[in-house]
PDB file of C-alpha atoms in Angstrom:
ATOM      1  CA  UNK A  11      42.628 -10.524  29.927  1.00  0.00           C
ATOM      2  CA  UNK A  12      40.854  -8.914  26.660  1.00  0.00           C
ATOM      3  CA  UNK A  13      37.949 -10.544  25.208  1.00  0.00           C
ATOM      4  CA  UNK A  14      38.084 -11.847  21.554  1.00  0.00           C
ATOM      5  CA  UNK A  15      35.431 -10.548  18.973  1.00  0.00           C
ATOM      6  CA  UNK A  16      33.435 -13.766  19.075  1.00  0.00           C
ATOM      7  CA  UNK A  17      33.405 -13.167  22.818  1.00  0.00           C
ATOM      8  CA  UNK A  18      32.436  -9.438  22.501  1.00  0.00           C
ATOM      9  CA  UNK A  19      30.164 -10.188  19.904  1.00  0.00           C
ATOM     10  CA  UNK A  20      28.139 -12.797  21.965  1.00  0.00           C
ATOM     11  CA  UNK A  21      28.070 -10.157  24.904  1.00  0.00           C
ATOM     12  CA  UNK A  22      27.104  -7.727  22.651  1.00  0.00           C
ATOM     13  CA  UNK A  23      23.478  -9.799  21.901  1.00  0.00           C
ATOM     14  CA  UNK A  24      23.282 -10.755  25.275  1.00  0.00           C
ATOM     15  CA  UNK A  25      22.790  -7.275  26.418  1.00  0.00           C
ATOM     16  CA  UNK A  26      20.865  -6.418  23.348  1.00  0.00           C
ATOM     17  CA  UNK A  27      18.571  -8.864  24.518  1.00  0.00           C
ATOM     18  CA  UNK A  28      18.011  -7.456  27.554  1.00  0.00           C
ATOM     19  CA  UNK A  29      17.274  -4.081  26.815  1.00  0.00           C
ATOM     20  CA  UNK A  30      14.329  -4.894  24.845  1.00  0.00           C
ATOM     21  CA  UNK A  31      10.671  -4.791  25.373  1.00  0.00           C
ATOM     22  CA  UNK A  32      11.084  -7.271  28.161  1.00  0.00           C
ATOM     23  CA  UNK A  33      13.824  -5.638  29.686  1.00  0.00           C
ATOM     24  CA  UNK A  34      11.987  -5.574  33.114  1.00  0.00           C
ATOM     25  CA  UNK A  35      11.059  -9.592  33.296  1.00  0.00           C
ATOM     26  CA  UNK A  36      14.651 -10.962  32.268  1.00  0.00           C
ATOM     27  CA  UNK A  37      16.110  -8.227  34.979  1.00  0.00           C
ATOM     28  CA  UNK A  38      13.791  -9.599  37.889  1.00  0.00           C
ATOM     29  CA  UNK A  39      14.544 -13.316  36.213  1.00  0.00           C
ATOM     30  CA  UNK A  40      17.926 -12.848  36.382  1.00  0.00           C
ATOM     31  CA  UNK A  41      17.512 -10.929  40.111  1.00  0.00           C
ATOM     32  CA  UNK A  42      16.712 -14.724  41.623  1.00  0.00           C
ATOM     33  CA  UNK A  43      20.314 -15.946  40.532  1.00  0.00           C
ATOM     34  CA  UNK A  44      21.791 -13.263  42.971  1.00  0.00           C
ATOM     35  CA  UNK A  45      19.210 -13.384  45.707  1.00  0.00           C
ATOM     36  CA  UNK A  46      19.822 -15.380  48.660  1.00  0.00           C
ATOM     37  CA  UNK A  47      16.882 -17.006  49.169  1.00  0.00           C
ATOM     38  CA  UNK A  48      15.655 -17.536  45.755  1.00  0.00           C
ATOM     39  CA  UNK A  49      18.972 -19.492  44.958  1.00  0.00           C
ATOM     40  CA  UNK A  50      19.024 -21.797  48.510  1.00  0.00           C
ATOM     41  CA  UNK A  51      15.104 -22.577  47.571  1.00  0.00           C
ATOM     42  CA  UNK A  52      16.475 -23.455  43.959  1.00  0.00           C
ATOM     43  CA  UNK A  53      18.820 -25.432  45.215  1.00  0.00           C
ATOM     44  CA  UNK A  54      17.350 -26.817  48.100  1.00  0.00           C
ATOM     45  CA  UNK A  55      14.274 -28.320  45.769  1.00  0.00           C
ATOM     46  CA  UNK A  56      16.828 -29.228  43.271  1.00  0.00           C
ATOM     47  CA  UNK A  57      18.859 -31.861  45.751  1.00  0.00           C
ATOM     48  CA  UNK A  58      16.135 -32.872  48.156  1.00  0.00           C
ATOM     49  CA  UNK A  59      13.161 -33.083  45.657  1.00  0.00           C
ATOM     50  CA  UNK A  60       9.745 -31.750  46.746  1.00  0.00           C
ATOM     51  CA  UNK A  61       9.089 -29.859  50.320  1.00  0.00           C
ATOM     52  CA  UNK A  62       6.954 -28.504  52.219  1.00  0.00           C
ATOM     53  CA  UNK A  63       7.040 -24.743  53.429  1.00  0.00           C
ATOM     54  CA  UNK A  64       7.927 -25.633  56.652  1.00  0.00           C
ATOM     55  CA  UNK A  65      10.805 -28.487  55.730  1.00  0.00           C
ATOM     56  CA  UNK A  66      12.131 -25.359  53.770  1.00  0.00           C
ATOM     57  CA  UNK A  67      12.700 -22.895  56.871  1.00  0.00           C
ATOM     58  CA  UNK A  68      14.097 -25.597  58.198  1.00  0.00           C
ATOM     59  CA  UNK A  69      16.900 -26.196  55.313  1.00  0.00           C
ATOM     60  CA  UNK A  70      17.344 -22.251  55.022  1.00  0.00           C
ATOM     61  CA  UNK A  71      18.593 -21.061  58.590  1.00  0.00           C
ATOM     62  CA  UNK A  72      17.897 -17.804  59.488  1.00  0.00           C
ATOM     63  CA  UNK A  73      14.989 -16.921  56.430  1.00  0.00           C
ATOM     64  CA  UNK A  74      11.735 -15.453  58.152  1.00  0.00           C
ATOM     65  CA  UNK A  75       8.262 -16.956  57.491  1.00  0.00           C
ATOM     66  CA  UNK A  76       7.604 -13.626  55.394  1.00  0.00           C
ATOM     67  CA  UNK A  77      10.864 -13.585  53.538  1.00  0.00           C
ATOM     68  CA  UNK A  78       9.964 -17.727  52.382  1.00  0.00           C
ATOM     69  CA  UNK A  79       6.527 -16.938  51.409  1.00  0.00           C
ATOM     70  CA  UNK A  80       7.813 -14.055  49.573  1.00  0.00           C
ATOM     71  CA  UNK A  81      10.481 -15.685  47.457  1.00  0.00           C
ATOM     72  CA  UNK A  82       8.332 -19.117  46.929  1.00  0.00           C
ATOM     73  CA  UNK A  83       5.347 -17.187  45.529  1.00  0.00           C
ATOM     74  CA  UNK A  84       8.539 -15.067  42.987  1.00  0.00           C
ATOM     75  CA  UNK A  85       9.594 -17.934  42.116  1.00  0.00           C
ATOM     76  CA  UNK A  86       6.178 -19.448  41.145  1.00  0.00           C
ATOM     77  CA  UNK A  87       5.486 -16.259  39.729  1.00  0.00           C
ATOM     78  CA  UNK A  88       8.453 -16.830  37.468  1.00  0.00           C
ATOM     79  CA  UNK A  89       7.662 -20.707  36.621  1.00  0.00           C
ATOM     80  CA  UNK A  90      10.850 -21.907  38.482  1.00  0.00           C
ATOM     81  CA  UNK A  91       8.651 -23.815  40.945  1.00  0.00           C
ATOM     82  CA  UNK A  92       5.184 -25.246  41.177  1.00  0.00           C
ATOM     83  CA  UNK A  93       3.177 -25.568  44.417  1.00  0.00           C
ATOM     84  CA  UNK A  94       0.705 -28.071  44.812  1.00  0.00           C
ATOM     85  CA  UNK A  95      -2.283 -27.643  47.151  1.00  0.00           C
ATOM     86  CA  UNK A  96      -3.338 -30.726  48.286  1.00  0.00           C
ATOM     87  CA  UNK A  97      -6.956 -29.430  49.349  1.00  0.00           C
ATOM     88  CA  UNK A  98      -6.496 -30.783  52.854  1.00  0.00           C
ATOM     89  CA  UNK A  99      -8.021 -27.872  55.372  1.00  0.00           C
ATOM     90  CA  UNK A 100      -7.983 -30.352  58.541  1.00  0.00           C
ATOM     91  CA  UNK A 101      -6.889 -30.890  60.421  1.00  0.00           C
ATOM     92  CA  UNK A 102      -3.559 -29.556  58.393  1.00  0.00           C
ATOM     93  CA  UNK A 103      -3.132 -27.397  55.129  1.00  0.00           C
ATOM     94  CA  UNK A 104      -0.715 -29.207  53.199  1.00  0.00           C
ATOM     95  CA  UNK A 105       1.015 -27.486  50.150  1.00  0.00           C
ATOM     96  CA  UNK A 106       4.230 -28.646  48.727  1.00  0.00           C
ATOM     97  CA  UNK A 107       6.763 -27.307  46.197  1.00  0.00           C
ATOM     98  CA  UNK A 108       8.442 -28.832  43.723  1.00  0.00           C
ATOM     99  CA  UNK A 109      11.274 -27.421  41.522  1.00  0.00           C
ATOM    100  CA  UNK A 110      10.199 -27.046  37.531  1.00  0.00           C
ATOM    101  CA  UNK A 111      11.916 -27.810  34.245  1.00  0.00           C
ATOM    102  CA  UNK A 112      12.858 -24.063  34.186  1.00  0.00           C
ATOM    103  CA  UNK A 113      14.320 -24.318  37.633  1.00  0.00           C
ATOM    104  CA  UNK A 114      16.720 -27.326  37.075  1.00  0.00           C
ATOM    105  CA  UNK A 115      17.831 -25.631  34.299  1.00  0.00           C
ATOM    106  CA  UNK A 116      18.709 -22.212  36.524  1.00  0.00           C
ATOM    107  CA  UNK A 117      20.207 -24.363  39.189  1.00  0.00           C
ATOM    108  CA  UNK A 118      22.321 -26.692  36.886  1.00  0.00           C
ATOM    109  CA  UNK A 119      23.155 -23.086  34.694  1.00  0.00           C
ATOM    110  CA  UNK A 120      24.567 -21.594  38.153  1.00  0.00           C
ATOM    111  CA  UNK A 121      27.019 -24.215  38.570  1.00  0.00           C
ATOM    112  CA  UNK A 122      29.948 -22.734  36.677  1.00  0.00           C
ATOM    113  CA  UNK A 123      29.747 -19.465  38.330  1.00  0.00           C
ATOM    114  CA  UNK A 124      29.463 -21.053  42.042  1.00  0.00           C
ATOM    115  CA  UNK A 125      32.452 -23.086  40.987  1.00  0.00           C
ATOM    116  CA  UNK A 126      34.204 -20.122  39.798  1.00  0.00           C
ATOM    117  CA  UNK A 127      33.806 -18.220  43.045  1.00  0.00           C
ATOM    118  CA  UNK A 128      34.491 -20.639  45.178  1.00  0.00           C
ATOM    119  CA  UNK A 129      37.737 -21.572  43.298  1.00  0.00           C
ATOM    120  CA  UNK A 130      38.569 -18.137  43.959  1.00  0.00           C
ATOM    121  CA  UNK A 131      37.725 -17.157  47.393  1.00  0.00           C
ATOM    122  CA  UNK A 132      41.477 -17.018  48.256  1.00  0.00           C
ATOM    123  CA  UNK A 133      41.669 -14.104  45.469  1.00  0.00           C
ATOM    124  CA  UNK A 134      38.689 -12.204  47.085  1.00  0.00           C
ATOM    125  CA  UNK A 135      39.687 -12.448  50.686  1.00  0.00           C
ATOM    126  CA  UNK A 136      43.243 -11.310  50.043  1.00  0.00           C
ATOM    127  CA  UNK A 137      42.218  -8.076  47.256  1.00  0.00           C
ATOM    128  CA  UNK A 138      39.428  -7.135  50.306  1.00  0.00           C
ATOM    129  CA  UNK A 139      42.175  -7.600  52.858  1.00  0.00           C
ATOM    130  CA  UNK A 140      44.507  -5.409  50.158  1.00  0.00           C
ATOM    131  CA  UNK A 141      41.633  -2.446  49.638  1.00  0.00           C
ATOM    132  CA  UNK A 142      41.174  -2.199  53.265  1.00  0.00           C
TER     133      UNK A 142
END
């Protein structure tokens, strides 16, 4: 497969793009597409609608209490989520997340490339089977 000048050329600014002045904030952007727990958060808010920390742990087996905290406050960090204190200290905190405009957008942009891997899992299992 060789890519076509209007395909090279639309690389081209895409990577142009990201070696500007914000170079640093699209790369840790773009980080939460390929990270775990950042993308089953995404996802998670995206289908089920707003949570609360704890209904999260329990949707992503085996993420840590650190490792959630972590990624929720990155991801509010990066406006792909909101949280919402509800100012209620007794006798429970409550605090719920809810998945932005920004954050649809990610999850709904993700689509075609977790279509495209799953389509080809057979390919990647037998060219690691191959290389081993």
């Amino acid at each position: 497969m060789t890519l076509d000048d209007e395909q090279i050329n639309a690389f081209s600014v895409i990577c142009d793009a990201l070696s500007d002045d914000d170079d640093r904030l699209k790369r840790e952007v773009l980080s939460h597409a390929g990270n775990r727990w950042s993308t089953g958060v995404i996802y998670t808010l995206g289908t089920k609608g707003t949570l609360r920390h704890a209904e999260l742990a329990r949707a992503l087996p085996g993420v840590t209490q650190r490792m959630l905290t972590r990624t929720l406050r990155q991801l509010e960090r990066d406006g792909l989520i909101t949280r919402h204190d509800h100012q209620l200290k007794t006798p429970h905190p409550r605090v719920d997340y809810t998945l932005t405009g920004l954050g649809k957008e990610m999850l709904l942009a993700m689509l075609p490339l977790w279509n495209w891997i799953i389509s080809n899992s057979t390919a990647f299992r037998a060219s690691r089977e191959a290389h081993e």
